[in-house]
């Protein structure tokens, strides 16, 4: 199979599927021909055992999914966040004073975010992509060769097929082989922390409340899912996280009870336990010749504010604007003009968001008594200032900065 398309998207996970839909989906008025490549078959991604994660989808990301024909397939699986609380405590069992509270009064334009399990998002995006006549799948074999030339980009699949296009959008994850092949370096560091992810059923309703409990070993988040269930994202020092992953179930549930406290009643694990090594990395360039990096290929964040995929969607939406605008003018889709517009649009937002997440993780992990006092006083002050809280809420909803069309709910 040797074939040519307008764009090759490498990676058919969350960001790659979103990129394929944004460029060549059924809702796009002037769709481009997209070939979507993945080493694995994305149909396997819809199983809960694959990923175990749930994602907080911001208000603008939800608008993008509406525009792409994805949201109506998953909205019944999404839980709106009606309230968010943030606490800061030294030990898991300690009484946890609420330092920051976002209620309906702080979310003027509707809920800041919806929680949804990744398996439902994968399934809905894949179903939509499979129905587009402009998206071709080349899955089940890894890309083994990359060729970025001034005239054309090409990849070679493990089976020997060569695919050619004007532009490659690499959504091939944090170890991005495309980024490596283009010689793009990463700036950042691993944390000595793992994100422990699981789904928990509880006796009492959460009423849409999301909780983020900062502890010295990392944040412990309880995020509402439909029914009396919550998704747990528990950042713990790597050694302790590994121990938690291996604890017998009753002992693990006992640790959960200690950290949940009594307000949700009895808690029970209803999924497998997954562990993700945490890190902060940003690519030192977002583009190379005929190459644009999107999603985790370009940046990996601490998950404490649930922003990683939302940031990836902002990449996808910005790239779609740059590429569709070039196509409308009959320009080369992989030209330097298109790529430098994309890179300058995304770089500042990414670097500032990654630095803010890194700073928060360090600030809350610090046990120095003076700093703890200052941090708590600072949070309480923010809580009393309606204006500042509204700014934080609109940041979390993804509403700040210059928004590409898809994040405004429009397609090209
Ligand atoms: C614990 C945790 C909780 C999180 N919670 C949130 C949240 O609430 N909200 C949020 O916005 N974000 C969240 N994130 C971040 C989010 O999950 C990631 O940003 C997102 O999953 C990255 O998706 P991706 O498609 O960029 O990369 P990946 O999921 O890594 O996919 C990369 C794809 O590329 C393919 N690939 C790789 N190499 C090749 C090759 N050579 N050839 C072909 N295919 C290849 C792989 O098979 C894979 O399918 C969280 C992250 C963690 C760790």
mmCIF file of C-alpha atoms in Angstrom, residues 38-344:
data_model
loop_
_atom_site.group_PDB
_atom_site.id
_atom_site.type_symbol
_atom_site.label_atom_id
_atom_site.label_comp_id
_atom_site.label_asym_id
_atom_site.label_seq_id
_atom_site.Cartn_x
_atom_site.Cartn_y
_atom_site.Cartn_z
ATOM 1 C CA UNK A 38 -1.381 3.879 14.957
ATOM 2 C CA UNK A 39 0.793 0.999 16.073
ATOM 3 C CA UNK A 40 -2.241 -0.342 17.977
ATOM 4 C CA UNK A 41 -5.832 -0.843 16.878
ATOM 5 C CA UNK A 42 -7.888 1.984 18.474
ATOM 6 C CA UNK A 43 -10.922 -0.299 18.844
ATOM 7 C CA UNK A 44 -9.111 -1.758 21.884
ATOM 8 C CA UNK A 45 -8.980 1.719 23.488
ATOM 9 C CA UNK A 46 -12.705 1.660 24.275
ATOM 10 C CA UNK A 47 -12.252 -0.977 26.989
ATOM 11 C CA UNK A 48 -11.998 0.277 30.576
ATOM 12 C CA UNK A 49 -9.092 -2.075 31.212
ATOM 13 C CA UNK A 50 -7.033 -0.182 28.598
ATOM 14 C CA UNK A 51 -6.680 3.201 30.252
ATOM 15 C CA UNK A 52 -8.793 3.462 33.428
ATOM 16 C CA UNK A 53 -8.673 7.255 33.237
ATOM 17 C CA UNK A 54 -11.479 9.784 33.176
ATOM 18 C CA UNK A 55 -10.994 13.307 31.871
ATOM 19 C CA UNK A 56 -12.323 16.652 33.011
ATOM 20 C CA UNK A 57 -13.555 18.192 29.747
ATOM 21 C CA UNK A 58 -13.550 21.999 29.889
ATOM 22 C CA UNK A 59 -16.454 24.094 28.593
ATOM 23 C CA UNK A 60 -14.566 25.054 25.414
ATOM 24 C CA UNK A 61 -13.468 21.455 24.771
ATOM 25 C CA UNK A 62 -17.124 20.440 25.121
ATOM 26 C CA UNK A 63 -18.036 23.029 22.474
ATOM 27 C CA UNK A 64 -15.387 21.529 20.193
ATOM 28 C CA UNK A 65 -16.840 18.037 20.682
ATOM 29 C CA UNK A 66 -20.310 19.417 19.909
ATOM 30 C CA UNK A 67 -19.006 20.949 16.680
ATOM 31 C CA UNK A 68 -17.294 17.688 15.674
ATOM 32 C CA UNK A 69 -20.391 15.509 16.246
ATOM 33 C CA UNK A 70 -18.874 13.714 19.261
ATOM 34 C CA UNK A 71 -20.672 15.262 22.231
ATOM 35 C CA UNK A 72 -24.161 13.955 21.396
ATOM 36 C CA UNK A 73 -22.688 10.427 21.456
ATOM 37 C CA UNK A 74 -21.243 10.786 24.976
ATOM 38 C CA UNK A 75 -23.166 13.497 26.819
ATOM 39 C CA UNK A 76 -25.232 10.866 28.681
ATOM 40 C CA UNK A 77 -21.973 9.472 30.125
ATOM 41 C CA UNK A 78 -20.734 12.893 31.320
ATOM 42 C CA UNK A 79 -21.161 14.330 34.811
ATOM 43 C CA UNK A 80 -21.225 18.129 35.127
ATOM 44 C CA UNK A 81 -19.003 19.533 37.875
ATOM 45 C CA UNK A 82 -21.373 21.599 39.994
ATOM 46 C CA UNK A 83 -18.874 22.489 42.686
ATOM 47 C CA UNK A 84 -15.108 22.308 43.214
ATOM 48 C CA UNK A 85 -13.335 22.382 46.567
ATOM 49 C CA UNK A 86 -9.611 22.592 47.269
ATOM 50 C CA UNK A 87 -8.052 21.642 50.609
ATOM 51 C CA UNK A 88 -4.476 21.638 51.878
ATOM 52 C CA UNK A 89 -3.598 19.118 54.566
ATOM 53 C CA UNK A 90 -0.419 17.631 55.998
ATOM 54 C CA UNK A 91 -1.736 14.095 56.537
ATOM 55 C CA UNK A 92 -4.478 12.046 54.845
ATOM 56 C CA UNK A 93 -6.615 11.609 57.977
ATOM 57 C CA UNK A 94 -6.423 15.202 59.203
ATOM 58 C CA UNK A 95 -9.585 17.336 59.271
ATOM 59 C CA UNK A 96 -9.313 19.233 55.960
ATOM 60 C CA UNK A 97 -10.370 22.871 55.983
ATOM 61 C CA UNK A 98 -11.761 23.996 52.603
ATOM 62 C CA UNK A 99 -9.469 26.782 51.391
ATOM 63 C CA UNK A 100 -10.966 27.380 47.961
ATOM 64 C CA UNK A 101 -14.527 26.807 46.867
ATOM 65 C CA UNK A 102 -16.064 27.240 43.399
ATOM 66 C CA UNK A 103 -19.833 26.991 43.378
ATOM 67 C CA UNK A 104 -22.520 27.729 40.778
ATOM 68 C CA UNK A 105 -22.125 31.458 41.539
ATOM 69 C CA UNK A 106 -18.533 31.317 40.187
ATOM 70 C CA UNK A 107 -19.505 29.451 37.007
ATOM 71 C CA UNK A 108 -21.638 32.050 35.282
ATOM 72 C CA UNK A 109 -21.658 30.441 31.799
ATOM 73 C CA UNK A 110 -22.581 26.910 33.020
ATOM 74 C CA UNK A 111 -20.402 24.145 34.466
ATOM 75 C CA UNK A 112 -16.632 24.710 34.219
ATOM 76 C CA UNK A 113 -16.129 21.090 33.210
ATOM 77 C CA UNK A 114 -17.727 17.666 32.728
ATOM 78 C CA UNK A 115 -16.118 14.430 33.894
ATOM 79 C CA UNK A 116 -16.159 11.569 31.419
ATOM 80 C CA UNK A 117 -14.397 8.216 31.272
ATOM 81 C CA UNK A 118 -11.781 8.093 28.488
ATOM 82 C CA UNK A 119 -13.176 4.798 27.145
ATOM 83 C CA UNK A 120 -16.427 6.570 26.192
ATOM 84 C CA UNK A 121 -14.550 9.430 24.538
ATOM 85 C CA UNK A 122 -12.414 6.985 22.524
ATOM 86 C CA UNK A 123 -15.484 5.054 21.405
ATOM 87 C CA UNK A 124 -17.425 8.177 20.367
ATOM 88 C CA UNK A 125 -14.517 9.780 18.488
ATOM 89 C CA UNK A 126 -13.663 6.518 16.771
ATOM 90 C CA UNK A 127 -17.300 5.947 15.692
ATOM 91 C CA UNK A 128 -17.436 9.460 14.220
ATOM 92 C CA UNK A 129 -14.041 9.074 12.480
ATOM 93 C CA UNK A 130 -15.033 5.706 10.981
ATOM 94 C CA UNK A 131 -18.026 7.353 9.329
ATOM 95 C CA UNK A 132 -16.011 10.035 7.561
ATOM 96 C CA UNK A 133 -15.164 9.263 3.913
ATOM 97 C CA UNK A 134 -12.113 11.538 4.304
ATOM 98 C CA UNK A 135 -10.392 9.603 7.123
ATOM 99 C CA UNK A 136 -8.464 6.471 6.172
ATOM 100 C CA UNK A 137 -7.166 4.126 8.884
ATOM 101 C CA UNK A 138 -3.748 2.485 8.727
ATOM 102 C CA UNK A 139 -3.657 0.905 12.187
ATOM 103 C CA UNK A 140 -2.055 -2.110 13.808
ATOM 104 C CA UNK A 141 1.480 -1.396 12.555
ATOM 105 C CA UNK A 142 3.986 1.123 13.924
ATOM 106 C CA UNK A 143 5.623 3.809 11.846
ATOM 107 C CA UNK A 144 9.231 2.722 11.485
ATOM 108 C CA UNK A 145 10.649 5.313 9.095
ATOM 109 C CA UNK A 146 10.187 9.084 8.827
ATOM 110 C CA UNK A 147 11.151 11.229 5.893
ATOM 111 C CA UNK A 148 10.783 14.992 6.193
ATOM 112 C CA UNK A 149 11.839 16.599 2.889
ATOM 113 C CA UNK A 150 11.227 20.155 1.623
ATOM 114 C CA UNK A 151 8.760 18.876 -1.006
ATOM 115 C CA UNK A 152 6.878 16.121 0.806
ATOM 116 C CA UNK A 153 6.691 14.190 4.104
ATOM 117 C CA UNK A 154 6.517 10.409 4.173
ATOM 118 C CA UNK A 155 6.363 7.603 6.718
ATOM 119 C CA UNK A 156 7.097 3.921 6.302
ATOM 120 C CA UNK A 157 4.987 1.403 8.212
ATOM 121 C CA UNK A 158 6.383 -1.800 9.718
ATOM 122 C CA UNK A 159 4.782 -3.804 6.890
ATOM 123 C CA UNK A 160 6.734 -1.773 4.311
ATOM 124 C CA UNK A 161 3.943 0.516 3.026
ATOM 125 C CA UNK A 162 4.916 4.138 2.373
ATOM 126 C CA UNK A 163 2.436 6.927 3.123
ATOM 127 C CA UNK A 164 3.034 10.446 1.788
ATOM 128 C CA UNK A 165 1.442 13.808 2.621
ATOM 129 C CA UNK A 166 2.042 17.560 2.656
ATOM 130 C CA UNK A 167 2.026 17.591 6.467
ATOM 131 C CA UNK A 168 2.435 15.164 9.368
ATOM 132 C CA UNK A 169 0.575 15.873 12.613
ATOM 133 C CA UNK A 170 2.314 13.803 15.272
ATOM 134 C CA UNK A 171 0.021 12.825 18.173
ATOM 135 C CA UNK A 172 2.225 9.864 19.026
ATOM 136 C CA UNK A 173 2.489 10.487 22.764
ATOM 137 C CA UNK A 174 5.130 11.473 25.293
ATOM 138 C CA UNK A 175 7.878 9.322 23.710
ATOM 139 C CA UNK A 176 6.937 10.586 20.217
ATOM 140 C CA UNK A 177 9.086 8.755 17.642
ATOM 141 C CA UNK A 178 8.232 11.514 15.114
ATOM 142 C CA UNK A 179 9.644 14.168 17.473
ATOM 143 C CA UNK A 180 12.785 12.066 17.955
ATOM 144 C CA UNK A 181 13.191 11.560 14.213
ATOM 145 C CA UNK A 182 12.952 15.324 13.674
ATOM 146 C CA UNK A 183 15.648 15.889 16.326
ATOM 147 C CA UNK A 184 13.367 17.987 18.563
ATOM 148 C CA UNK A 185 14.513 17.997 22.201
ATOM 149 C CA UNK A 186 12.413 18.056 25.371
ATOM 150 C CA UNK A 187 12.765 20.487 28.242
ATOM 151 C CA UNK A 188 11.494 19.248 31.613
ATOM 152 C CA UNK A 189 11.871 16.575 34.242
ATOM 153 C CA UNK A 190 10.222 13.501 35.701
ATOM 154 C CA UNK A 191 8.605 13.824 39.153
ATOM 155 C CA UNK A 192 9.243 11.231 41.804
ATOM 156 C CA UNK A 193 5.467 10.738 41.711
ATOM 157 C CA UNK A 194 2.980 8.379 40.119
ATOM 158 C CA UNK A 195 -0.662 9.095 39.302
ATOM 159 C CA UNK A 196 -2.730 6.255 40.702
ATOM 160 C CA UNK A 197 -6.036 6.051 38.847
ATOM 161 C CA UNK A 198 -9.141 4.033 39.732
ATOM 162 C CA UNK A 199 -12.936 4.228 39.781
ATOM 163 C CA UNK A 200 -14.692 4.073 43.126
ATOM 164 C CA UNK A 201 -18.364 3.490 44.013
ATOM 165 C CA UNK A 202 -19.702 5.157 47.154
ATOM 166 C CA UNK A 203 -22.805 4.886 49.225
ATOM 167 C CA UNK A 204 -23.853 8.559 49.191
ATOM 168 C CA UNK A 205 -24.235 10.947 46.192
ATOM 169 C CA UNK A 206 -21.393 13.336 45.304
ATOM 170 C CA UNK A 207 -23.858 15.970 43.988
ATOM 171 C CA UNK A 208 -21.408 16.901 41.241
ATOM 172 C CA UNK A 209 -18.725 17.959 43.701
ATOM 173 C CA UNK A 210 -15.064 17.624 42.656
ATOM 174 C CA UNK A 211 -12.518 17.550 45.470
ATOM 175 C CA UNK A 212 -8.802 18.233 45.263
ATOM 176 C CA UNK A 213 -6.928 17.502 48.493
ATOM 177 C CA UNK A 214 -3.317 18.683 48.402
ATOM 178 C CA UNK A 215 -0.976 16.630 50.614
ATOM 179 C CA UNK A 216 2.858 16.771 50.855
ATOM 180 C CA UNK A 217 3.172 13.606 48.726
ATOM 181 C CA UNK A 218 0.898 15.022 45.994
ATOM 182 C CA UNK A 219 -2.734 15.906 45.282
ATOM 183 C CA UNK A 220 -5.552 13.421 45.863
ATOM 184 C CA UNK A 221 -8.534 14.180 43.597
ATOM 185 C CA UNK A 222 -12.058 12.743 43.843
ATOM 186 C CA UNK A 223 -13.865 13.573 40.592
ATOM 187 C CA UNK A 224 -17.584 12.957 40.064
ATOM 188 C CA UNK A 225 -18.826 10.393 37.513
ATOM 189 C CA UNK A 226 -22.463 9.548 36.678
ATOM 190 C CA UNK A 227 -24.210 7.624 39.496
ATOM 191 C CA UNK A 228 -22.663 7.190 42.918
ATOM 192 C CA UNK A 229 -19.198 6.803 41.413
ATOM 193 C CA UNK A 230 -16.053 8.896 41.328
ATOM 194 C CA UNK A 231 -12.784 8.791 39.472
ATOM 195 C CA UNK A 232 -9.750 8.893 41.687
ATOM 196 C CA UNK A 233 -6.493 10.557 40.648
ATOM 197 C CA UNK A 234 -4.075 10.049 43.495
ATOM 198 C CA UNK A 235 -0.550 11.440 43.043
ATOM 199 C CA UNK A 236 1.829 9.686 45.397
ATOM 200 C CA UNK A 237 5.598 9.298 45.725
ATOM 201 C CA UNK A 238 6.662 6.596 43.275
ATOM 202 C CA UNK A 239 7.755 4.052 45.871
ATOM 203 C CA UNK A 240 4.535 4.440 47.912
ATOM 204 C CA UNK A 241 2.391 4.398 44.756
ATOM 205 C CA UNK A 242 3.931 1.090 43.678
ATOM 206 C CA UNK A 243 3.193 -0.308 47.141
ATOM 207 C CA UNK A 244 -0.449 0.896 46.893
ATOM 208 C CA UNK A 245 -0.827 -0.719 43.466
ATOM 209 C CA UNK A 246 0.227 -4.056 44.917
ATOM 210 C CA UNK A 247 -1.700 -3.930 48.211
ATOM 211 C CA UNK A 248 -4.381 -6.624 48.622
ATOM 212 C CA UNK A 249 -7.822 -5.156 47.835
ATOM 213 C CA UNK A 250 -9.134 -4.866 51.462
ATOM 214 C CA UNK A 251 -5.959 -3.045 52.553
ATOM 215 C CA UNK A 252 -6.147 -0.706 49.517
ATOM 216 C CA UNK A 253 -9.808 0.066 50.238
ATOM 217 C CA UNK A 254 -8.836 0.844 53.843
ATOM 218 C CA UNK A 255 -6.288 3.398 52.537
ATOM 219 C CA UNK A 256 -9.044 4.872 50.368
ATOM 220 C CA UNK A 257 -11.452 5.157 53.304
ATOM 221 C CA UNK A 258 -8.791 7.028 55.263
ATOM 222 C CA UNK A 259 -8.329 9.528 52.423
ATOM 223 C CA UNK A 260 -11.990 9.899 51.398
ATOM 224 C CA UNK A 261 -13.231 10.586 54.937
ATOM 225 C CA UNK A 262 -16.829 9.786 55.911
ATOM 226 C CA UNK A 263 -18.863 12.236 53.747
ATOM 227 C CA UNK A 264 -19.497 9.816 50.815
ATOM 228 C CA UNK A 265 -20.284 6.825 53.065
ATOM 229 C CA UNK A 266 -18.740 3.415 52.366
ATOM 230 C CA UNK A 267 -16.360 3.356 49.380
ATOM 231 C CA UNK A 268 -15.520 0.391 47.173
ATOM 232 C CA UNK A 269 -13.128 -0.047 44.245
ATOM 233 C CA UNK A 270 -15.022 -0.920 41.042
ATOM 234 C CA UNK A 271 -12.157 -0.909 38.523
ATOM 235 C CA UNK A 272 -8.577 -2.010 38.154
ATOM 236 C CA UNK A 273 -5.780 0.159 39.558
ATOM 237 C CA UNK A 274 -3.558 1.953 37.033
ATOM 238 C CA UNK A 275 -0.300 3.790 37.712
ATOM 239 C CA UNK A 276 1.092 6.563 35.469
ATOM 240 C CA UNK A 277 4.600 7.992 36.028
ATOM 241 C CA UNK A 278 4.231 11.784 36.281
ATOM 242 C CA UNK A 279 6.439 14.334 34.570
ATOM 243 C CA UNK A 280 6.579 17.827 33.107
ATOM 244 C CA UNK A 281 8.005 18.064 29.587
ATOM 245 C CA UNK A 282 7.645 20.642 26.833
ATOM 246 C CA UNK A 283 9.163 20.185 23.358
ATOM 247 C CA UNK A 284 11.682 22.938 22.629
ATOM 248 C CA UNK A 285 10.067 23.342 19.173
ATOM 249 C CA UNK A 286 6.494 22.419 18.258
ATOM 250 C CA UNK A 287 7.257 22.025 14.565
ATOM 251 C CA UNK A 288 9.903 20.687 12.200
ATOM 252 C CA UNK A 289 9.989 20.523 8.409
ATOM 253 C CA UNK A 290 6.460 19.387 7.409
ATOM 254 C CA UNK A 291 5.813 18.287 11.003
ATOM 255 C CA UNK A 292 3.519 19.637 13.742
ATOM 256 C CA UNK A 293 3.502 18.114 17.234
ATOM 257 C CA UNK A 294 0.180 17.911 19.082
ATOM 258 C CA UNK A 295 -0.891 16.639 22.516
ATOM 259 C CA UNK A 296 1.552 14.714 24.699
ATOM 260 C CA UNK A 297 4.064 14.622 21.838
ATOM 261 C CA UNK A 298 4.451 18.385 22.453
ATOM 262 C CA UNK A 299 3.831 18.616 26.223
ATOM 263 C CA UNK A 300 3.244 16.473 29.294
ATOM 264 C CA UNK A 301 1.803 18.108 32.418
ATOM 265 C CA UNK A 302 1.194 17.167 36.021
ATOM 266 C CA UNK A 303 -2.474 16.055 36.061
ATOM 267 C CA UNK A 304 -3.342 18.105 39.165
ATOM 268 C CA UNK A 305 -5.708 20.418 37.292
ATOM 269 C CA UNK A 306 -6.809 17.894 34.637
ATOM 270 C CA UNK A 307 -5.489 20.065 31.807
ATOM 271 C CA UNK A 308 -3.272 17.755 29.676
ATOM 272 C CA UNK A 309 -5.811 16.592 27.106
ATOM 273 C CA UNK A 310 -7.580 19.955 27.178
ATOM 274 C CA UNK A 311 -4.284 21.571 26.195
ATOM 275 C CA UNK A 312 -3.927 18.956 23.433
ATOM 276 C CA UNK A 313 -7.380 19.894 22.127
ATOM 277 C CA UNK A 314 -6.261 23.519 21.979
ATOM 278 C CA UNK A 315 -3.307 22.365 19.822
ATOM 279 C CA UNK A 316 -5.657 20.416 17.559
ATOM 280 C CA UNK A 317 -8.079 23.330 17.185
ATOM 281 C CA UNK A 318 -5.272 25.824 16.446
ATOM 282 C CA UNK A 319 -3.644 23.476 13.921
ATOM 283 C CA UNK A 320 -7.015 22.938 12.217
ATOM 284 C CA UNK A 321 -7.430 26.727 11.824
ATOM 285 C CA UNK A 322 -3.889 27.150 10.418
ATOM 286 C CA UNK A 323 -4.263 24.256 7.969
ATOM 287 C CA UNK A 324 -7.836 25.003 6.822
ATOM 288 C CA UNK A 325 -6.995 28.691 6.305
ATOM 289 C CA UNK A 326 -4.009 27.665 4.139
ATOM 290 C CA UNK A 327 -6.148 25.189 2.189
ATOM 291 C CA UNK A 328 -8.775 27.875 1.517
ATOM 292 C CA UNK A 329 -6.027 30.025 -0.061
ATOM 293 C CA UNK A 330 -4.594 27.099 -2.019
ATOM 294 C CA UNK A 331 -1.332 27.216 -0.042
ATOM 295 C CA UNK A 332 1.012 24.332 0.758
ATOM 296 C CA UNK A 333 -0.322 22.778 4.010
ATOM 297 C CA UNK A 334 3.169 21.948 5.277
ATOM 298 C CA UNK A 335 4.763 25.287 4.438
ATOM 299 C CA UNK A 336 6.866 27.256 6.917
ATOM 300 C CA UNK A 337 4.140 29.961 7.024
ATOM 301 C CA UNK A 338 1.519 27.478 8.267
ATOM 302 C CA UNK A 339 3.891 25.827 10.742
ATOM 303 C CA UNK A 340 5.245 29.033 12.252
ATOM 304 C CA UNK A 341 1.692 30.393 12.727
ATOM 305 C CA UNK A 342 0.806 27.174 14.582
ATOM 306 C CA UNK A 343 3.973 27.182 16.724
ATOM 307 C CA UNK A 344 3.640 30.792 17.816
#
